[in-house]
Amino acid sequence: MGILKKSFRNRLFAAMLLCSLIPLLICTVLMTRITQLRLDSKTREDGQEQTAALLSSMDFISQALTDSAQRLQDTETAIHGLGAGAGSRLQINSLLFDATDSYRNLAVFDLYDSTGACRYSTRGTVSASLSTDWGPLCGAAREPGQPVYYATEDPMDTGSPLLLGAVQLRAEDGCKGYLVMRLYLAGFHSLLDGKYSQSDILILNPFFRPIYSSQSYLTQTLASELRQQLLAGEIPEDGEYVYSISCHEPTGLYLVLRQPRMFTAGTVRLLYTASLICMLVCILISVLVSLPISRQITSPLRRLMTAFDKLQQADLETQLPVEGTDEFARLAVQFNQMVLALKSNREELLSNQQELNEAQIRMLQAQLNPHFLCNTLDTMKWISKINKVPQVALMSTNLADILRFCISAEEFVPLYRELEILERYIEIQKLRLSDDFAFRQEIPEELYDCLVSKMILQPIVENAILHGLSGVAGSVIRVRAEEKGEILYITVTDNGQGFPPEMTGRPYRRDKDLAKGHLGLYNVDMILRRNFGEEYGLFLEQGDGGVGASVTASLPIRYEEET
């Protein structure tokens, strides 16, 4: 089982083998069983026909005794001759022969008087006397006018009758005698011969003991086993023969017909042997067919597994050969595309890591002892106040606030804090540029507490001052904010020179080469994308009417309690 679980080729072979053998096995069993049942049914139908013919023949036994007794009963000479001994012996014997004329080839008929003495016989010599206290005469006396039958206890004694039948002969004044029929082995042979074919018959008495069989050995072998089964209420059954059992009501005898099965156990074994040979042939065919098919399937899979092993070892130069246009060829194409994508992603990752390292270096360079710078600016502020130079004091105070904000630990700050720092920066730029531009902000109060990434507005405004407002009289910078569908849009516009056409568009063209000279915008866009996802960032557009520029930062709306 472990080999089958590990090897796809073995599982394929097992599947093909089962697919070829199971239908054959099922068909063989079903066809064998159906054929066997059909032939058994036909055998039973033939058995019923033969049994009906045999029972009809056995009716001749009761008919012989009944007809003969009725003829004698209707002859007063015979009745009175039995009773008083009157009449000619020859005459009564002739009457007996006349009454049994149609049945003498079947059985021997005897006339007994009321005391049980045999007076006349169709055999020529009279038989021994019979007791009227037991046996056939006693039974006939208990049922006047009705025939009774007694079967032998020893079927091997061919000199004794196999079946005795007796009927009482009566006159108005009572019993006058008995008519006794003796049926011997030869009588049964002549009665039943030709009524069955390719079968064996066995006749049992009411106690299921044999009295006659078509084959003498059956009384020694089959009779005992049948008696045990019948006494137990079981129907005889075996793999070689079909049994039909019927009771002959007039005589009380049981007729057993044994027919050989057309579909014997040997035939079934022969069929199963042939099926086994067919299965072995199927196994051979399955092996011959499955080996090349499994090779066609497993070879591409093995190459694919080898390629994956190389891929796990970071070998991104691995490529699978594309052969044909089937599913394996398509799988190879997709694998090759996946490897190229991984290679591209790794190169992009290395590039991003290099950029991150450079940014970290620049950040470290920019953060060289910022506390020293803040302390120095505080010193400059107090010196300027002492020397009564308020512009220097204001500039140093604002710059110190901006530096402290930059080096603070917070990554996200409320929008109003971002606006406060932006105002500090604007004050410094106005002192530097002698109030050469105006600053407006249009921020709804409900958005003041929105959390934004730290220091995203100052680089955008600085870009507008440095690149847009230079040489423009009456320049104005506006900052607006609005909420649309859980997204916060912060827009910085100016009426300056605008952007070069290659920089505008949605989204912002994140090209580091184009960002040269506008590194602040590039950094802000990178911060927004890394903090909130690729769907956020900067959008650069020309101003209304083609005058000035518009920079919009998009980010999700979040508040303090959500972080």
Coordinates of C-alpha atoms in Angstrom, one line a residue:
M1 CA 0.0 0.0 0.0
G2 CA 2.9 2.4 0.7
I3 CA 4.2 1.9 -2.8
L4 CA 0.8 2.6 -4.3
K5 CA 0.5 5.8 -2.3
K6 CA 3.9 7.1 -3.3
S7 CA 4.0 6.1 -7.0
F8 CA 1.5 7.7 -9.4
R9 CA 2.6 5.2 -12.0
N10 CA 1.7 2.3 -9.7
R11 CA -1.7 3.8 -8.9
L12 CA -2.4 4.3 -12.6
F13 CA -1.5 0.6 -13.3
A14 CA -3.7 -0.6 -10.4
A15 CA -6.6 1.6 -11.6
M16 CA -6.3 0.2 -15.2
L17 CA -6.1 -3.3 -13.8
L18 CA -9.1 -2.9 -11.7
C19 CA -11.1 -1.3 -14.5
S20 CA -10.4 -4.3 -16.7
L21 CA -10.8 -7.0 -14.1
I22 CA -13.8 -5.9 -12.1
P23 CA -16.3 -5.7 -15.0
L24 CA -15.1 -9.1 -16.2
L25 CA -15.4 -10.6 -12.8
I26 CA -18.9 -9.1 -12.3
C27 CA -20.1 -10.2 -15.8
T28 CA -18.7 -13.7 -15.2
V29 CA -20.4 -14.1 -11.9
L30 CA -23.7 -12.6 -13.1
M31 CA -23.8 -14.6 -16.3
T32 CA -22.8 -17.8 -14.5
R33 CA -25.5 -17.3 -11.9
I34 CA -28.2 -16.2 -14.4
T35 CA -27.4 -19.2 -16.6
Q36 CA -27.4 -21.5 -13.6
L37 CA -30.8 -20.2 -12.4
R38 CA -32.3 -20.4 -15.8
L39 CA -31.2 -24.0 -16.3
D40 CA -32.3 -24.9 -12.8
S41 CA -35.7 -23.3 -13.6
K42 CA -36.0 -25.3 -16.8
T43 CA -35.0 -28.5 -14.9
R44 CA -37.7 -27.9 -12.3
E45 CA -40.3 -27.3 -15.0
D46 CA -39.3 -30.6 -16.6
G47 CA -39.4 -32.2 -13.1
Q48 CA -42.9 -31.0 -12.5
E49 CA -44.0 -32.4 -15.8
Q50 CA -42.4 -35.8 -15.1
T51 CA -43.8 -35.8 -11.5
A52 CA -47.3 -35.1 -12.9
A53 CA -46.9 -38.1 -15.2
L54 CA -45.6 -40.3 -12.5
L55 CA -48.4 -39.4 -10.1
S56 CA -50.9 -40.0 -12.8
S57 CA -49.4 -43.5 -13.3
M58 CA -49.6 -44.1 -9.5
D59 CA -53.3 -43.2 -9.6
F60 CA -53.6 -46.5 -11.5
I61 CA -52.7 -48.3 -8.3
S62 CA -55.7 -46.9 -6.3
Q63 CA -57.9 -47.2 -9.4
A64 CA -57.0 -50.9 -9.7
L65 CA -58.0 -51.7 -6.2
T66 CA -61.1 -49.5 -6.2
D67 CA -62.4 -50.7 -9.6
S68 CA -61.8 -54.3 -8.7
A69 CA -63.5 -54.1 -5.3
Q70 CA -66.5 -52.3 -6.9
R71 CA -67.0 -55.0 -9.5
L72 CA -66.8 -57.8 -6.8
Q73 CA -69.1 -55.8 -4.6
D74 CA -71.7 -55.6 -7.3
T75 CA -71.5 -59.4 -7.8
E76 CA -73.7 -61.1 -5.2
T77 CA -72.3 -64.6 -6.1
A78 CA -68.8 -63.5 -5.1
I79 CA -70.0 -61.8 -1.9
H80 CA -72.2 -64.7 -0.7
G81 CA -69.5 -67.2 -1.7
L82 CA -67.1 -65.5 0.6
G83 CA -69.6 -65.4 3.4
A84 CA -71.1 -68.9 3.5
G85 CA -68.7 -70.8 1.3
A86 CA -71.6 -71.4 -1.1
G87 CA -71.2 -71.5 -4.8
S88 CA -68.6 -73.0 -7.1
R89 CA -65.1 -72.3 -6.2
L90 CA -64.3 -72.1 -9.9
Q91 CA -67.1 -69.7 -10.4
I92 CA -65.9 -67.3 -7.7
N93 CA -62.3 -67.5 -8.9
S94 CA -63.6 -66.7 -12.4
L95 CA -65.4 -63.7 -11.0
L96 CA -62.2 -62.5 -9.3
F97 CA -60.3 -62.9 -12.6
D98 CA -63.0 -60.9 -14.5
A99 CA -63.0 -58.1 -11.9
T100 CA -59.2 -57.7 -12.0
D101 CA -58.7 -58.4 -15.7
S102 CA -57.3 -54.9 -16.5
Y103 CA -54.9 -54.9 -13.6
R104 CA -53.4 -58.4 -13.2
N105 CA -50.3 -57.5 -15.0
L106 CA -49.7 -54.8 -12.3
A107 CA -50.5 -56.7 -9.1
V108 CA -51.7 -59.9 -7.5
F109 CA -55.3 -59.8 -6.1
D110 CA -56.5 -62.1 -3.3
L111 CA -59.9 -62.6 -1.7
Y112 CA -60.0 -63.1 2.0
D113 CA -63.0 -64.1 4.1
S114 CA -64.1 -62.3 7.2
T115 CA -61.8 -64.4 9.4
G116 CA -58.7 -63.4 7.4
A117 CA -58.3 -66.7 5.5
C118 CA -57.2 -66.4 1.9
R119 CA -59.8 -68.1 -0.2
Y120 CA -59.0 -67.1 -3.8
S121 CA -56.0 -65.6 -5.6
T122 CA -55.1 -64.5 -9.2
R123 CA -51.7 -66.0 -8.6
G124 CA -53.1 -69.5 -8.6
T125 CA -52.0 -70.4 -5.0
V126 CA -53.6 -68.8 -2.1
S127 CA -51.6 -66.6 0.2
A128 CA -51.1 -66.9 3.9
S129 CA -53.9 -65.9 6.2
L130 CA -53.9 -62.3 7.6
S131 CA -54.9 -61.1 11.0
T132 CA -58.0 -59.0 11.3
D133 CA -56.7 -57.4 14.5
W134 CA -53.8 -55.6 12.8
G135 CA -52.4 -54.8 9.4
P136 CA -54.3 -54.2 6.2
L137 CA -57.4 -56.1 7.1
C138 CA -57.8 -54.3 10.4
G139 CA -57.3 -51.0 8.6
A140 CA -59.9 -51.8 6.0
A141 CA -62.4 -52.9 8.7
R142 CA -62.0 -49.5 10.4
E143 CA -62.9 -47.7 7.2
P144 CA -65.5 -49.9 5.4
G145 CA -65.6 -49.5 1.7
Q146 CA -62.4 -47.3 1.7
P147 CA -59.1 -48.7 0.4
V148 CA -56.1 -48.7 2.8
Y149 CA -52.5 -49.2 1.9
Y150 CA -49.5 -50.5 3.8
A151 CA -45.9 -50.2 2.4
T152 CA -43.1 -52.7 3.1
E153 CA -40.4 -52.0 5.6
D154 CA -37.7 -53.8 3.7
P155 CA -37.3 -52.8 0.0
M156 CA -34.4 -55.2 -0.5
D157 CA -36.8 -58.2 0.0
T158 CA -37.8 -58.6 -3.6
G159 CA -39.9 -61.6 -2.8
S160 CA -42.3 -59.7 -0.6
P161 CA -44.8 -57.1 -2.0
L162 CA -43.7 -53.6 -1.8
L163 CA -47.3 -52.3 -1.3
L164 CA -50.4 -53.9 0.1
G165 CA -53.8 -52.5 -0.5
A166 CA -57.0 -53.8 1.1
V167 CA -60.7 -52.9 0.9
Q168 CA -63.6 -54.5 2.8
L169 CA -66.4 -56.3 0.9
R170 CA -69.8 -56.0 2.7
A171 CA -73.3 -57.3 2.4
E172 CA -76.4 -56.1 4.1
D173 CA -75.8 -58.3 7.1
G174 CA -72.1 -57.1 7.6
C175 CA -68.6 -57.9 6.5
K176 CA -68.2 -60.8 4.0
G177 CA -64.5 -60.5 3.3
Y178 CA -61.6 -58.5 1.9
L179 CA -60.0 -57.8 -1.5
V180 CA -56.2 -57.5 -1.1
M181 CA -53.9 -56.1 -3.8
R182 CA -50.2 -57.0 -3.6
L183 CA -47.9 -54.8 -5.7
Y184 CA -44.4 -56.2 -6.2
L185 CA -41.2 -54.7 -7.7
A186 CA -42.0 -55.8 -11.2
G187 CA -45.4 -54.0 -10.9
F188 CA -43.7 -50.8 -10.0
H189 CA -41.3 -51.2 -12.9
S190 CA -44.1 -51.7 -15.4
L191 CA -46.2 -48.9 -13.9
L192 CA -43.5 -46.2 -13.9
D193 CA -41.2 -47.2 -16.7
G194 CA -41.1 -44.6 -19.5
K195 CA -42.6 -41.9 -17.4
Y196 CA -39.3 -40.2 -16.6
S197 CA -36.1 -39.5 -18.4
Q198 CA -32.5 -38.8 -17.3
S199 CA -33.8 -38.8 -13.7
D200 CA -34.0 -41.1 -10.7
I201 CA -37.1 -41.8 -8.7
L202 CA -37.5 -42.9 -5.1
I203 CA -40.8 -43.8 -3.5
L204 CA -41.1 -43.4 0.2
N205 CA -43.8 -44.6 2.6
P206 CA -45.6 -42.2 5.0
F207 CA -42.7 -42.5 7.4
F208 CA -40.2 -41.5 4.7
R209 CA -38.7 -44.9 4.4
P210 CA -37.9 -46.2 0.9
I211 CA -40.0 -48.9 -0.7
Y212 CA -38.9 -48.5 -4.3
S213 CA -36.1 -46.8 -6.3
S214 CA -35.2 -46.8 -10.0
Q215 CA -31.6 -47.5 -9.0
S216 CA -31.2 -50.0 -6.2
Y217 CA -28.2 -48.3 -4.6
L218 CA -30.3 -45.2 -3.9
T219 CA -32.1 -47.0 -1.1
Q220 CA -28.7 -47.5 0.6
T221 CA -27.2 -44.1 -0.1
L222 CA -29.8 -41.4 -0.8
A223 CA -32.8 -42.6 1.2
S224 CA -31.3 -42.2 4.7
E225 CA -30.1 -38.7 4.0
L226 CA -33.5 -37.7 2.5
R227 CA -35.4 -39.1 5.4
Q228 CA -33.4 -37.0 7.9
Q229 CA -33.9 -33.8 5.8
L230 CA -37.6 -34.4 5.3
L231 CA -38.2 -35.2 9.0
A232 CA -36.4 -31.9 9.8
G233 CA -38.7 -30.1 7.4
E234 CA -35.9 -29.2 5.0
I235 CA -36.0 -29.3 1.2
P236 CA -33.2 -31.5 -0.2
E237 CA -30.6 -29.4 -2.1
D238 CA -27.1 -30.0 -3.4
G239 CA -24.9 -28.8 -6.2
E240 CA -25.4 -31.9 -8.5
Y241 CA -29.1 -32.6 -8.4
V242 CA -32.5 -30.9 -8.3
Y243 CA -35.2 -32.7 -6.2
S244 CA -39.0 -32.7 -6.7
I245 CA -41.1 -34.2 -3.9
S246 CA -44.8 -34.9 -4.2
C247 CA -47.3 -36.9 -2.1
H248 CA -49.7 -39.3 -3.7
E249 CA -52.7 -38.7 -1.6
P250 CA -54.7 -42.0 -2.3
T251 CA -51.8 -44.3 -1.3
G252 CA -50.0 -41.9 1.1
L253 CA -46.7 -42.5 -0.7
Y254 CA -44.1 -39.8 -1.4
L255 CA -42.6 -39.6 -4.9
V256 CA -39.1 -38.2 -5.0
L257 CA -37.7 -37.3 -8.4
R258 CA -34.0 -36.6 -8.6
Q259 CA -32.8 -34.8 -11.8
P260 CA -29.1 -34.0 -12.6
R261 CA -28.4 -30.3 -12.9
M262 CA -27.5 -29.1 -16.3
F263 CA -25.2 -26.6 -14.7
T264 CA -23.2 -28.7 -12.2
A265 CA -20.6 -27.6 -9.8
G266 CA -18.0 -29.0 -12.2
T267 CA -19.3 -26.8 -14.9
V268 CA -19.2 -23.7 -12.6
R269 CA -15.6 -24.5 -11.8
L270 CA -14.8 -24.8 -15.5
L271 CA -16.4 -21.4 -16.1
Y272 CA -14.5 -19.8 -13.3
T273 CA -11.3 -21.4 -14.5
A274 CA -11.9 -19.9 -18.0
S275 CA -12.7 -16.6 -16.3
L276 CA -9.4 -16.8 -14.4
I277 CA -7.5 -17.4 -17.6
C278 CA -9.3 -14.4 -19.1
M279 CA -8.3 -12.3 -16.1
L280 CA -4.7 -13.3 -16.5
V281 CA -4.9 -12.3 -20.1
C282 CA -6.4 -9.0 -19.1
I283 CA -3.6 -8.5 -16.6
L284 CA -1.0 -9.0 -19.3
I285 CA -2.9 -6.7 -21.7
S286 CA -3.2 -4.1 -18.9
V287 CA 0.6 -4.3 -18.2
L288 CA 1.4 -3.9 -21.9
V289 CA -1.0 -1.0 -22.3
S290 CA -0.4 0.8 -19.0
L291 CA 3.4 0.9 -19.2
P292 CA 3.7 3.2 -22.2
I293 CA 0.7 5.3 -21.1
S294 CA 2.1 5.7 -17.6
R295 CA 5.5 6.6 -19.1
Q296 CA 3.9 9.3 -21.2
I297 CA 2.2 10.7 -18.1
T298 CA 4.9 10.2 -15.5
S299 CA 7.9 11.5 -17.6
P300 CA 6.5 15.0 -17.8
L301 CA 5.6 14.9 -14.1
R302 CA 9.1 13.7 -13.3
R303 CA 10.6 16.6 -15.2
L304 CA 8.2 18.9 -13.5
M305 CA 9.2 17.6 -10.0
T306 CA 12.9 18.0 -10.9
A307 CA 12.3 21.5 -12.0
F308 CA 10.5 22.3 -8.7
D309 CA 13.4 20.8 -6.8
K310 CA 15.8 23.2 -8.7
L311 CA 13.4 26.0 -8.0
Q312 CA 13.4 25.3 -4.3
Q313 CA 17.2 25.7 -4.5
A314 CA 16.7 29.2 -5.9
D315 CA 17.7 28.2 -9.5
L316 CA 15.5 30.7 -11.4
E317 CA 17.1 29.8 -14.7
T318 CA 15.1 26.5 -14.8
Q319 CA 12.9 26.0 -17.8
L320 CA 10.8 23.1 -19.0
P321 CA 10.8 22.0 -22.6
V322 CA 7.4 22.5 -24.3
E323 CA 6.5 19.4 -26.3
G324 CA 3.2 19.2 -28.1
T325 CA -0.1 21.0 -27.3
D326 CA -1.6 18.8 -24.6
E327 CA -2.2 19.6 -21.0
F328 CA 1.4 18.8 -20.0
A329 CA 2.6 21.3 -22.6
R330 CA 0.3 24.0 -21.2
L331 CA 1.5 23.1 -17.7
A332 CA 5.1 23.5 -18.9
V333 CA 4.3 26.9 -20.4
Q334 CA 2.7 28.1 -17.2
F335 CA 5.6 26.8 -15.1
N336 CA 8.1 28.7 -17.3
Q337 CA 5.9 31.9 -17.0
M338 CA 5.8 31.4 -13.2
V339 CA 9.6 31.1 -13.1
L340 CA 10.0 34.3 -15.2
A341 CA 7.6 36.1 -12.9
L342 CA 9.5 34.9 -9.8
K343 CA 12.7 36.1 -11.3
S344 CA 11.2 39.4 -12.1
N345 CA 9.7 39.7 -8.6
R346 CA 13.1 38.9 -7.1
E347 CA 14.8 41.5 -9.1
E348 CA 12.2 44.1 -8.2
L349 CA 12.5 43.0 -4.5
L350 CA 16.3 43.5 -4.7
S351 CA 15.8 46.9 -6.3
N352 CA 13.3 47.9 -3.6
Q353 CA 15.6 46.7 -0.9
Q354 CA 18.4 48.7 -2.4
E355 CA 16.2 51.8 -2.5
L356 CA 15.1 51.2 1.1
N357 CA 18.7 50.8 2.2
E358 CA 19.6 54.1 0.4
A359 CA 16.6 55.8 2.1
Q360 CA 17.6 54.5 5.5
I361 CA 21.2 55.8 4.9
R362 CA 19.8 59.2 3.9
M363 CA 17.5 59.2 6.9
L364 CA 20.5 58.3 9.2
Q365 CA 22.5 61.1 7.6
A366 CA 19.6 63.5 8.1
Q367 CA 19.2 62.5 11.7
L368 CA 22.8 63.1 12.7
N369 CA 22.4 64.5 16.2
P370 CA 19.0 66.2 15.6
H371 CA 18.8 67.0 19.3
F372 CA 22.0 69.0 18.9
L373 CA 20.4 71.0 16.1
C374 CA 17.2 71.7 18.2
N375 CA 19.3 72.9 21.1
T376 CA 21.4 75.1 18.8
L377 CA 18.2 76.6 17.3
D378 CA 16.9 77.3 20.8
T379 CA 20.1 79.1 21.6
M380 CA 19.8 81.1 18.3
K381 CA 16.2 82.1 19.3
W382 CA 17.3 83.5 22.7
I383 CA 20.3 85.3 21.2
S384 CA 18.0 86.9 18.6
K385 CA 15.5 88.0 21.2
I386 CA 18.3 89.5 23.3
N387 CA 19.6 91.3 20.2
K388 CA 16.0 92.2 19.2
V389 CA 16.0 90.3 15.9
P390 CA 12.4 88.8 16.0
Q391 CA 12.5 87.3 12.4
V392 CA 15.5 85.1 13.4
A393 CA 13.7 84.1 16.6
L394 CA 10.5 83.2 14.8
M395 CA 12.4 81.2 12.1
S396 CA 14.5 79.3 14.7
T397 CA 11.4 78.5 16.8
N398 CA 9.4 77.2 13.8
L399 CA 12.4 75.2 12.5
A400 CA 12.9 73.7 16.0
D401 CA 9.2 72.6 16.1
I402 CA 9.5 71.0 12.7
L403 CA 12.6 69.1 13.7
R404 CA 11.0 67.9 16.9
F405 CA 8.0 66.7 14.9
C406 CA 10.2 64.9 12.5
I407 CA 12.1 63.0 15.1
S408 CA 9.0 62.1 17.2
A409 CA 8.1 58.4 17.6
E410 CA 4.6 58.7 16.0
E411 CA 4.2 57.3 12.5
F412 CA 0.6 58.6 12.2
V413 CA -0.7 61.9 13.5
P414 CA -4.0 63.7 13.5
L415 CA -4.6 65.9 10.5
Y416 CA -4.6 69.1 12.6
R417 CA -1.0 68.4 13.9
E418 CA 0.1 67.9 10.3
L419 CA -1.5 71.3 9.5
E420 CA 0.2 73.0 12.5
I421 CA 3.7 71.9 11.3
L422 CA 2.7 72.9 7.7
E423 CA 1.9 76.4 9.1
R424 CA 5.4 76.6 10.8
Y425 CA 7.0 75.7 7.5
I426 CA 4.9 78.4 5.6
E427 CA 6.0 81.0 8.2
I428 CA 9.6 80.2 7.5
Q429 CA 9.1 80.3 3.7
K430 CA 7.3 83.7 4.0
L431 CA 10.2 85.1 6.0
R432 CA 12.6 83.7 3.4
L433 CA 10.6 84.9 0.3
S434 CA 9.4 88.2 1.9
D435 CA 5.6 87.3 1.8
D436 CA 5.8 86.7 -2.0
F437 CA 2.8 84.2 -1.9
A438 CA -0.4 83.6 -0.1
F439 CA -1.5 80.4 1.8
R440 CA -5.1 79.2 2.2
Q441 CA -6.5 76.1 3.9
E442 CA -10.0 74.8 3.5
I443 CA -10.3 71.9 5.9
P444 CA -13.7 70.8 7.5
E445 CA -13.5 70.6 11.2
E446 CA -14.9 67.0 11.3
L447 CA -11.7 65.9 9.5
Y448 CA -9.2 67.4 11.9
D449 CA -8.9 64.2 13.9
C450 CA -8.3 61.9 10.9
L451 CA -5.0 60.1 11.2
V452 CA -2.5 60.7 8.4
S453 CA 1.1 59.7 7.8
K454 CA 3.5 62.1 9.3
M455 CA 5.1 64.8 7.1
I456 CA 3.2 64.2 3.9
L457 CA 1.9 67.8 3.3
Q458 CA 5.2 69.7 3.8
P459 CA 7.0 68.0 0.9
I460 CA 4.0 68.6 -1.4
V461 CA 3.9 72.3 -0.5
E462 CA 7.7 72.6 -0.7
N463 CA 7.5 71.2 -4.2
A464 CA 4.9 73.8 -5.1
I465 CA 7.0 76.7 -3.7
L466 CA 10.3 75.6 -5.3
H467 CA 9.1 74.5 -8.7
G468 CA 5.7 76.2 -9.3
L469 CA 5.7 79.7 -7.8
S470 CA 9.2 80.8 -8.8
G471 CA 8.8 84.1 -10.8
V472 CA 5.0 84.1 -10.5
A473 CA 3.4 87.3 -9.0
G474 CA 0.3 86.9 -6.8
S475 CA 0.9 83.2 -6.3
V476 CA -1.4 81.3 -4.0
I477 CA -1.2 77.9 -2.4
R478 CA -4.4 76.2 -1.2
V479 CA -4.9 73.0 0.9
R480 CA -8.3 71.3 0.8
A481 CA -9.6 68.1 2.3
E482 CA -12.7 66.1 1.6
E483 CA -14.2 62.7 2.4
K484 CA -15.5 60.4 -0.4
G485 CA -16.6 56.8 0.4
E486 CA -14.4 56.2 3.4
I487 CA -11.4 57.8 1.6
L488 CA -9.7 61.0 2.6
Y489 CA -8.5 63.2 -0.3
I490 CA -6.1 66.1 0.6
T491 CA -5.4 68.4 -2.4
V492 CA -2.7 71.0 -2.6
T493 CA -3.1 73.5 -5.6
D494 CA -1.2 76.5 -6.8
N495 CA -1.4 79.0 -9.6
G496 CA 2.2 78.6 -10.7
Q497 CA 3.9 77.1 -13.7
G498 CA 2.4 73.5 -13.4
F499 CA 3.9 70.1 -14.0
P500 CA 5.6 68.9 -17.1
P501 CA 3.1 66.7 -19.1
E502 CA 5.1 63.6 -18.6
M503 CA 4.5 63.8 -14.8
T504 CA 0.7 64.2 -14.8
G505 CA -1.8 61.4 -14.8
R506 CA -3.7 59.0 -12.5
P507 CA -2.1 57.3 -10.7
Y508 CA 1.2 59.2 -10.2
R509 CA 3.9 57.8 -12.5
R510 CA 6.2 56.1 -10.0
D511 CA 9.3 56.4 -12.0
K512 CA 12.4 57.3 -10.0
D513 CA 14.1 58.9 -13.0
L514 CA 11.1 61.2 -13.6
A515 CA 11.1 62.0 -9.9
K516 CA 14.5 63.6 -10.0
G517 CA 14.1 67.1 -8.8
H518 CA 10.7 66.1 -7.2
L519 CA 12.0 63.6 -4.7
G520 CA 9.7 64.8 -2.1
L521 CA 6.6 63.8 -4.1
Y522 CA 8.2 60.4 -4.9
N523 CA 8.9 59.8 -1.2
V524 CA 5.3 60.8 -0.1
D525 CA 3.8 58.5 -2.7
M526 CA 6.0 55.6 -1.5
I527 CA 5.0 56.2 2.1
L528 CA 1.3 56.2 1.3
R529 CA 1.5 53.1 -0.8
R530 CA 3.5 51.1 1.8
N531 CA 1.3 52.3 4.7
F532 CA -2.1 51.8 3.1
G533 CA -1.8 49.7 -0.1
E534 CA -1.2 50.2 -3.8
E535 CA -4.6 51.7 -4.5
Y536 CA -3.6 54.8 -2.5
G537 CA -0.9 57.5 -3.2
L538 CA -0.6 60.7 -5.1
F539 CA -2.4 62.0 -8.2
L540 CA -0.7 64.9 -10.2
E541 CA -2.8 67.1 -12.5
Q542 CA -2.7 70.5 -14.1
G543 CA -4.7 73.2 -12.4
D544 CA -8.0 74.5 -13.4
G545 CA -7.9 76.1 -16.9
G546 CA -4.4 74.7 -17.4
V547 CA -3.0 77.2 -14.8
G548 CA -0.9 75.9 -11.9
A549 CA -0.7 72.4 -10.5
S550 CA -2.8 70.1 -8.3
V551 CA -1.4 67.3 -6.2
T552 CA -4.0 65.0 -4.4
A553 CA -3.1 62.5 -1.7
S554 CA -5.5 59.7 -1.1
L555 CA -5.6 57.5 2.0
P556 CA -8.2 55.7 4.1
I557 CA -10.1 57.5 6.8
R558 CA -9.0 56.4 10.2
Y559 CA -9.3 57.8 13.7
E560 CA -7.3 57.4 16.9
E561 CA -9.5 54.7 18.5
E562 CA -9.1 52.5 15.4
T563 CA -5.3 52.1 15.7

